[in-house]
Amino acid sequence: MPRIDFNALPDHGRLWVFPASRRLSPEEASRLQEEADAFLDSWAAHGAPLRSGRELWERQFLLVGVDDDVEAPSGCSIDALVGRLRDVGRDFDVTLVDHSAVWYRDGGSVRVASRADFRGLTEAGDVDPDTPVFDTTLTRLSELRSRGLERPARDSWHGPVFFRTRSSG
């Protein structure tokens, strides 16, 4: 079986972050994990099994990793993963494959906003460089393990995009 425990994947492994457009119910989270496991159990590139694992964070972020030293995923195998998650998302009326939004923590809750709305929140002072954000652009397990999925906006791509310091003339 090519699926292994997510934490057993090597640091140099590939990573995909699939953010849900809302927090999943416990039942939905369980079903998503079952669907992901079933997919990963047979995930292959050009017929070769992919050594992969998954983890679900906050019932909102599905992390899928693969040991690309054993076998590298192909474009078709990645498309199959994305397609399967798109289908599962439709079953829950949730989007799992859209990275255009911004996920951030407001108090104890994970919130999602369009980039335009997040910019409005920055301009209103409702979020600042210390606001925890979730970096869904991570592509290596080493990045996840060293920097974390959640960190202050200043320490992520969000910092330069939304909190540029204005230089004086």
JSON list of N, CA and C in Angstrom, two decimals, residues 60-107:
[
{"chain": "A", "resi": 60, "resn": "GLN", "atom": "N", "xyz": [-10.32, 22.06, 8.01]},
{"chain": "A", "resi": 60, "resn": "GLN", "atom": "CA", "xyz": [-10.43, 23.02, 6.91]},
{"chain": "A", "resi": 60, "resn": "GLN", "atom": "C", "xyz": [-9.28, 22.94, 5.91]},
{"chain": "A", "resi": 61, "resn": "PHE", "atom": "N", "xyz": [-8.18, 22.33, 6.25]},
{"chain": "A", "resi": 61, "resn": "PHE", "atom": "CA", "xyz": [-7.03, 22.29, 5.36]},
{"chain": "A", "resi": 61, "resn": "PHE", "atom": "C", "xyz": [-6.58, 20.83, 5.18]},
{"chain": "A", "resi": 62, "resn": "LEU", "atom": "N", "xyz": [-6.79, 20.31, 3.97]},
{"chain": "A", "resi": 62, "resn": "LEU", "atom": "CA", "xyz": [-6.32, 18.97, 3.66]},
{"chain": "A", "resi": 62, "resn": "LEU", "atom": "C", "xyz": [-4.91, 19.10, 3.10]},
{"chain": "A", "resi": 63, "resn": "LEU", "atom": "N", "xyz": [-3.96, 18.45, 3.75]},
{"chain": "A", "resi": 63, "resn": "LEU", "atom": "CA", "xyz": [-2.57, 18.46, 3.31]},
{"chain": "A", "resi": 63, "resn": "LEU", "atom": "C", "xyz": [-2.27, 17.10, 2.69]},
{"chain": "A", "resi": 64, "resn": "VAL", "atom": "N", "xyz": [-1.74, 17.11, 1.49]},
{"chain": "A", "resi": 64, "resn": "VAL", "atom": "CA", "xyz": [-1.37, 15.88, 0.81]},
{"chain": "A", "resi": 64, "resn": "VAL", "atom": "C", "xyz": [0.11, 15.98, 0.47]},
{"chain": "A", "resi": 65, "resn": "GLY", "atom": "N", "xyz": [0.86, 14.98, 0.89]},
{"chain": "A", "resi": 65, "resn": "GLY", "atom": "CA", "xyz": [2.29, 14.95, 0.60]},
{"chain": "A", "resi": 65, "resn": "GLY", "atom": "C", "xyz": [2.65, 13.69, -0.15]},
{"chain": "A", "resi": 66, "resn": "VAL", "atom": "N", "xyz": [3.76, 13.76, -0.89]},
{"chain": "A", "resi": 66, "resn": "VAL", "atom": "CA", "xyz": [4.23, 12.61, -1.64]},
{"chain": "A", "resi": 66, "resn": "VAL", "atom": "C", "xyz": [5.76, 12.59, -1.59]},
{"chain": "A", "resi": 67, "resn": "ASP", "atom": "N", "xyz": [6.30, 11.39, -1.44]},
{"chain": "A", "resi": 67, "resn": "ASP", "atom": "CA", "xyz": [7.76, 11.20, -1.48]},
{"chain": "A", "resi": 67, "resn": "ASP", "atom": "C", "xyz": [8.15, 11.08, -2.94]},
{"chain": "A", "resi": 68, "resn": "ASP", "atom": "N", "xyz": [8.57, 12.18, -3.52]},
{"chain": "A", "resi": 68, "resn": "ASP", "atom": "CA", "xyz": [8.86, 12.18, -4.96]},
{"chain": "A", "resi": 68, "resn": "ASP", "atom": "C", "xyz": [10.21, 11.55, -5.29]},
{"chain": "A", "resi": 69, "resn": "ASP", "atom": "N", "xyz": [10.97, 11.10, -4.30]},
{"chain": "A", "resi": 69, "resn": "ASP", "atom": "CA", "xyz": [12.18, 10.33, -4.57]},
{"chain": "A", "resi": 69, "resn": "ASP", "atom": "C", "xyz": [11.83, 8.89, -4.96]},
{"chain": "A", "resi": 70, "resn": "VAL", "atom": "N", "xyz": [10.73, 8.39, -4.39]},
{"chain": "A", "resi": 70, "resn": "VAL", "atom": "CA", "xyz": [10.30, 7.02, -4.72]},
{"chain": "A", "resi": 70, "resn": "VAL", "atom": "C", "xyz": [9.70, 7.02, -6.12]},
{"chain": "A", "resi": 71, "resn": "GLU", "atom": "N", "xyz": [8.78, 7.92, -6.35]},
{"chain": "A", "resi": 71, "resn": "GLU", "atom": "CA", "xyz": [8.16, 8.10, -7.67]},
{"chain": "A", "resi": 71, "resn": "GLU", "atom": "C", "xyz": [7.58, 9.50, -7.70]},
{"chain": "A", "resi": 72, "resn": "ALA", "atom": "N", "xyz": [7.90, 10.25, -8.73]},
{"chain": "A", "resi": 72, "resn": "ALA", "atom": "CA", "xyz": [7.40, 11.62, -8.85]},
{"chain": "A", "resi": 72, "resn": "ALA", "atom": "C", "xyz": [5.99, 11.60, -9.45]},
{"chain": "A", "resi": 73, "resn": "PRO", "atom": "N", "xyz": [5.10, 12.43, -8.90]},
{"chain": "A", "resi": 73, "resn": "PRO", "atom": "CA", "xyz": [3.76, 12.49, -9.49]},
{"chain": "A", "resi": 73, "resn": "PRO", "atom": "C", "xyz": [3.83, 13.13, -10.88]},
{"chain": "A", "resi": 74, "resn": "SER", "atom": "N", "xyz": [2.99, 12.67, -11.75]},
{"chain": "A", "resi": 74, "resn": "SER", "atom": "CA", "xyz": [2.93, 13.23, -13.10]},
{"chain": "A", "resi": 74, "resn": "SER", "atom": "C", "xyz": [1.82, 14.27, -13.15]},
{"chain": "A", "resi": 75, "resn": "GLY", "atom": "N", "xyz": [1.80, 15.04, -14.21]},
{"chain": "A", "resi": 75, "resn": "GLY", "atom": "CA", "xyz": [0.74, 16.02, -14.40]},
{"chain": "A", "resi": 75, "resn": "GLY", "atom": "C", "xyz": [-0.63, 15.36, -14.37]},
{"chain": "A", "resi": 76, "resn": "CYS", "atom": "N", "xyz": [-0.74, 14.20, -14.99]},
{"chain": "A", "resi": 76, "resn": "CYS", "atom": "CA", "xyz": [-2.03, 13.49, -15.02]},
{"chain": "A", "resi": 76, "resn": "CYS", "atom": "C", "xyz": [-2.43, 13.01, -13.63]},
{"chain": "A", "resi": 77, "resn": "SER", "atom": "N", "xyz": [-1.45, 12.55, -12.84]},
{"chain": "A", "resi": 77, "resn": "SER", "atom": "CA", "xyz": [-1.79, 12.06, -11.50]},
{"chain": "A", "resi": 77, "resn": "SER", "atom": "C", "xyz": [-2.20, 13.22, -10.59]},
{"chain": "A", "resi": 78, "resn": "ILE", "atom": "N", "xyz": [-1.55, 14.37, -10.76]},
{"chain": "A", "resi": 78, "resn": "ILE", "atom": "CA", "xyz": [-1.93, 15.55, -9.97]},
{"chain": "A", "resi": 78, "resn": "ILE", "atom": "C", "xyz": [-3.33, 16.02, -10.39]},
{"chain": "A", "resi": 79, "resn": "ASP", "atom": "N", "xyz": [-3.58, 16.03, -11.70]},
{"chain": "A", "resi": 79, "resn": "ASP", "atom": "CA", "xyz": [-4.91, 16.40, -12.19]},
{"chain": "A", "resi": 79, "resn": "ASP", "atom": "C", "xyz": [-5.98, 15.47, -11.62]},
{"chain": "A", "resi": 80, "resn": "ALA", "atom": "N", "xyz": [-5.66, 14.18, -11.49]},
{"chain": "A", "resi": 80, "resn": "ALA", "atom": "CA", "xyz": [-6.62, 13.22, -10.95]},
{"chain": "A", "resi": 80, "resn": "ALA", "atom": "C", "xyz": [-6.92, 13.54, -9.49]},
{"chain": "A", "resi": 81, "resn": "LEU", "atom": "N", "xyz": [-5.89, 13.88, -8.72]},
{"chain": "A", "resi": 81, "resn": "LEU", "atom": "CA", "xyz": [-6.09, 14.26, -7.31]},
{"chain": "A", "resi": 81, "resn": "LEU", "atom": "C", "xyz": [-6.97, 15.49, -7.21]},
{"chain": "A", "resi": 82, "resn": "VAL", "atom": "N", "xyz": [-6.64, 16.51, -7.96]},
{"chain": "A", "resi": 82, "resn": "VAL", "atom": "CA", "xyz": [-7.42, 17.75, -7.93]},
{"chain": "A", "resi": 82, "resn": "VAL", "atom": "C", "xyz": [-8.86, 17.49, -8.36]},
{"chain": "A", "resi": 83, "resn": "GLY", "atom": "N", "xyz": [-9.03, 16.71, -9.40]},
{"chain": "A", "resi": 83, "resn": "GLY", "atom": "CA", "xyz": [-10.37, 16.38, -9.88]},
{"chain": "A", "resi": 83, "resn": "GLY", "atom": "C", "xyz": [-11.18, 15.64, -8.83]},
{"chain": "A", "resi": 84, "resn": "ARG", "atom": "N", "xyz": [-10.55, 14.69, -8.16]},
{"chain": "A", "resi": 84, "resn": "ARG", "atom": "CA", "xyz": [-11.27, 13.93, -7.13]},
{"chain": "A", "resi": 84, "resn": "ARG", "atom": "C", "xyz": [-11.69, 14.85, -5.98]},
{"chain": "A", "resi": 85, "resn": "LEU", "atom": "N", "xyz": [-10.79, 15.74, -5.57]},
{"chain": "A", "resi": 85, "resn": "LEU", "atom": "CA", "xyz": [-11.13, 16.66, -4.47]},
{"chain": "A", "resi": 85, "resn": "LEU", "atom": "C", "xyz": [-12.19, 17.68, -4.90]},
{"chain": "A", "resi": 86, "resn": "ARG", "atom": "N", "xyz": [-12.16, 18.05, -6.16]},
{"chain": "A", "resi": 86, "resn": "ARG", "atom": "CA", "xyz": [-13.21, 18.95, -6.66]},
{"chain": "A", "resi": 86, "resn": "ARG", "atom": "C", "xyz": [-14.57, 18.25, -6.56]},
{"chain": "A", "resi": 87, "resn": "ASP", "atom": "N", "xyz": [-14.62, 16.97, -6.93]},
{"chain": "A", "resi": 87, "resn": "ASP", "atom": "CA", "xyz": [-15.86, 16.20, -6.85]},
{"chain": "A", "resi": 87, "resn": "ASP", "atom": "C", "xyz": [-16.34, 16.04, -5.41]},
{"chain": "A", "resi": 88, "resn": "VAL", "atom": "N", "xyz": [-15.42, 15.72, -4.51]},
{"chain": "A", "resi": 88, "resn": "VAL", "atom": "CA", "xyz": [-15.78, 15.55, -3.10]},
{"chain": "A", "resi": 88, "resn": "VAL", "atom": "C", "xyz": [-16.31, 16.88, -2.55]},
{"chain": "A", "resi": 89, "resn": "GLY", "atom": "N", "xyz": [-15.66, 17.97, -2.92]},
{"chain": "A", "resi": 89, "resn": "GLY", "atom": "CA", "xyz": [-16.12, 19.29, -2.48]},
{"chain": "A", "resi": 89, "resn": "GLY", "atom": "C", "xyz": [-17.54, 19.59, -2.92]},
{"chain": "A", "resi": 90, "resn": "ARG", "atom": "N", "xyz": [-17.85, 19.21, -4.15]},
{"chain": "A", "resi": 90, "resn": "ARG", "atom": "CA", "xyz": [-19.22, 19.43, -4.64]},
{"chain": "A", "resi": 90, "resn": "ARG", "atom": "C", "xyz": [-20.24, 18.70, -3.78]},
{"chain": "A", "resi": 91, "resn": "ASP", "atom": "N", "xyz": [-19.88, 17.51, -3.32]},
{"chain": "A", "resi": 91, "resn": "ASP", "atom": "CA", "xyz": [-20.79, 16.74, -2.46]},
{"chain": "A", "resi": 91, "resn": "ASP", "atom": "C", "xyz": [-21.11, 17.47, -1.15]},
{"chain": "A", "resi": 92, "resn": "PHE", "atom": "N", "xyz": [-20.16, 18.29, -0.68]},
{"chain": "A", "resi": 92, "resn": "PHE", "atom": "CA", "xyz": [-20.33, 19.02, 0.58]},
{"chain": "A", "resi": 92, "resn": "PHE", "atom": "C", "xyz": [-20.72, 20.48, 0.36]},
{"chain": "A", "resi": 93, "resn": "ASP", "atom": "N", "xyz": [-20.84, 20.88, -0.90]},
{"chain": "A", "resi": 93, "resn": "ASP", "atom": "CA", "xyz": [-21.07, 22.28, -1.23]},
{"chain": "A", "resi": 93, "resn": "ASP", "atom": "C", "xyz": [-19.96, 23.16, -0.65]},
{"chain": "A", "resi": 94, "resn": "VAL", "atom": "N", "xyz": [-18.72, 22.74, -0.91]},
{"chain": "A", "resi": 94, "resn": "VAL", "atom": "CA", "xyz": [-17.54, 23.45, -0.44]},
{"chain": "A", "resi": 94, "resn": "VAL", "atom": "C", "xyz": [-16.48, 23.39, -1.54]},
{"chain": "A", "resi": 95, "resn": "THR", "atom": "N", "xyz": [-15.66, 24.41, -1.61]},
{"chain": "A", "resi": 95, "resn": "THR", "atom": "CA", "xyz": [-14.57, 24.43, -2.57]},
{"chain": "A", "resi": 95, "resn": "THR", "atom": "C", "xyz": [-13.29, 23.99, -1.86]},
{"chain": "A", "resi": 96, "resn": "LEU", "atom": "N", "xyz": [-12.56, 23.05, -2.46]},
{"chain": "A", "resi": 96, "resn": "LEU", "atom": "CA", "xyz": [-11.30, 22.56, -1.88]},
{"chain": "A", "resi": 96, "resn": "LEU", "atom": "C", "xyz": [-10.09, 22.90, -2.73]},
{"chain": "A", "resi": 97, "resn": "VAL", "atom": "N", "xyz": [-10.29, 23.42, -3.93]},
{"chain": "A", "resi": 97, "resn": "VAL", "atom": "CA", "xyz": [-9.15, 23.59, -4.84]},
{"chain": "A", "resi": 97, "resn": "VAL", "atom": "C", "xyz": [-8.95, 25.05, -5.27]},
{"chain": "A", "resi": 98, "resn": "ASP", "atom": "N", "xyz": [-9.56, 25.99, -4.59]},
{"chain": "A", "resi": 98, "resn": "ASP", "atom": "CA", "xyz": [-9.42, 27.40, -4.93]},
{"chain": "A", "resi": 98, "resn": "ASP", "atom": "C", "xyz": [-8.42, 28.05, -4.00]},
{"chain": "A", "resi": 99, "resn": "HIS", "atom": "N", "xyz": [-7.35, 28.60, -4.57]},
{"chain": "A", "resi": 99, "resn": "HIS", "atom": "CA", "xyz": [-6.31, 29.25, -3.77]},
{"chain": "A", "resi": 99, "resn": "HIS", "atom": "C", "xyz": [-6.35, 30.77, -3.89]},
{"chain": "A", "resi": 100, "resn": "SER", "atom": "N", "xyz": [-7.42, 31.31, -4.44]},
{"chain": "A", "resi": 100, "resn": "SER", "atom": "CA", "xyz": [-7.46, 32.75, -4.67]},
{"chain": "A", "resi": 100, "resn": "SER", "atom": "C", "xyz": [-7.85, 33.54, -3.43]},
{"chain": "A", "resi": 101, "resn": "ALA", "atom": "N", "xyz": [-8.40, 32.89, -2.44]},
{"chain": "A", "resi": 101, "resn": "ALA", "atom": "CA", "xyz": [-8.83, 33.59, -1.22]},
{"chain": "A", "resi": 101, "resn": "ALA", "atom": "C", "xyz": [-7.69, 33.68, -0.21]},
{"chain": "A", "resi": 102, "resn": "VAL", "atom": "N", "xyz": [-7.96, 34.34, 0.91]},
{"chain": "A", "resi": 102, "resn": "VAL", "atom": "CA", "xyz": [-7.02, 34.45, 2.02]},
{"chain": "A", "resi": 102, "resn": "VAL", "atom": "C", "xyz": [-7.68, 33.81, 3.24]},
{"chain": "A", "resi": 103, "resn": "TRP", "atom": "N", "xyz": [-6.99, 32.87, 3.87]},
{"chain": "A", "resi": 103, "resn": "TRP", "atom": "CA", "xyz": [-7.45, 32.24, 5.09]},
{"chain": "A", "resi": 103, "resn": "TRP", "atom": "C", "xyz": [-6.66, 32.85, 6.23]},
{"chain": "A", "resi": 104, "resn": "TYR", "atom": "N", "xyz": [-7.37, 33.30, 7.26]},
{"chain": "A", "resi": 104, "resn": "TYR", "atom": "CA", "xyz": [-6.71, 33.94, 8.39]},
{"chain": "A", "resi": 104, "resn": "TYR", "atom": "C", "xyz": [-7.47, 33.60, 9.67]},
{"chain": "A", "resi": 105, "resn": "ARG", "atom": "N", "xyz": [-6.81, 33.84, 10.80]},
{"chain": "A", "resi": 105, "resn": "ARG", "atom": "CA", "xyz": [-7.43, 33.55, 12.08]},
{"chain": "A", "resi": 105, "resn": "ARG", "atom": "C", "xyz": [-7.93, 34.86, 12.69]},
{"chain": "A", "resi": 106, "resn": "ASP", "atom": "N", "xyz": [-9.18, 34.81, 13.11]},
{"chain": "A", "resi": 106, "resn": "ASP", "atom": "CA", "xyz": [-9.82, 35.94, 13.77]},
{"chain": "A", "resi": 106, "resn": "ASP", "atom": "C", "xyz": [-10.28, 35.42, 15.12]},
{"chain": "A", "resi": 107, "resn": "GLY", "atom": "N", "xyz": [-9.55, 35.78, 16.18]},
{"chain": "A", "resi": 107, "resn": "GLY", "atom": "CA", "xyz": [-9.82, 35.17, 17.48]},
{"chain": "A", "resi": 107, "resn": "GLY", "atom": "C", "xyz": [-9.46, 33.71, 17.39]}
]
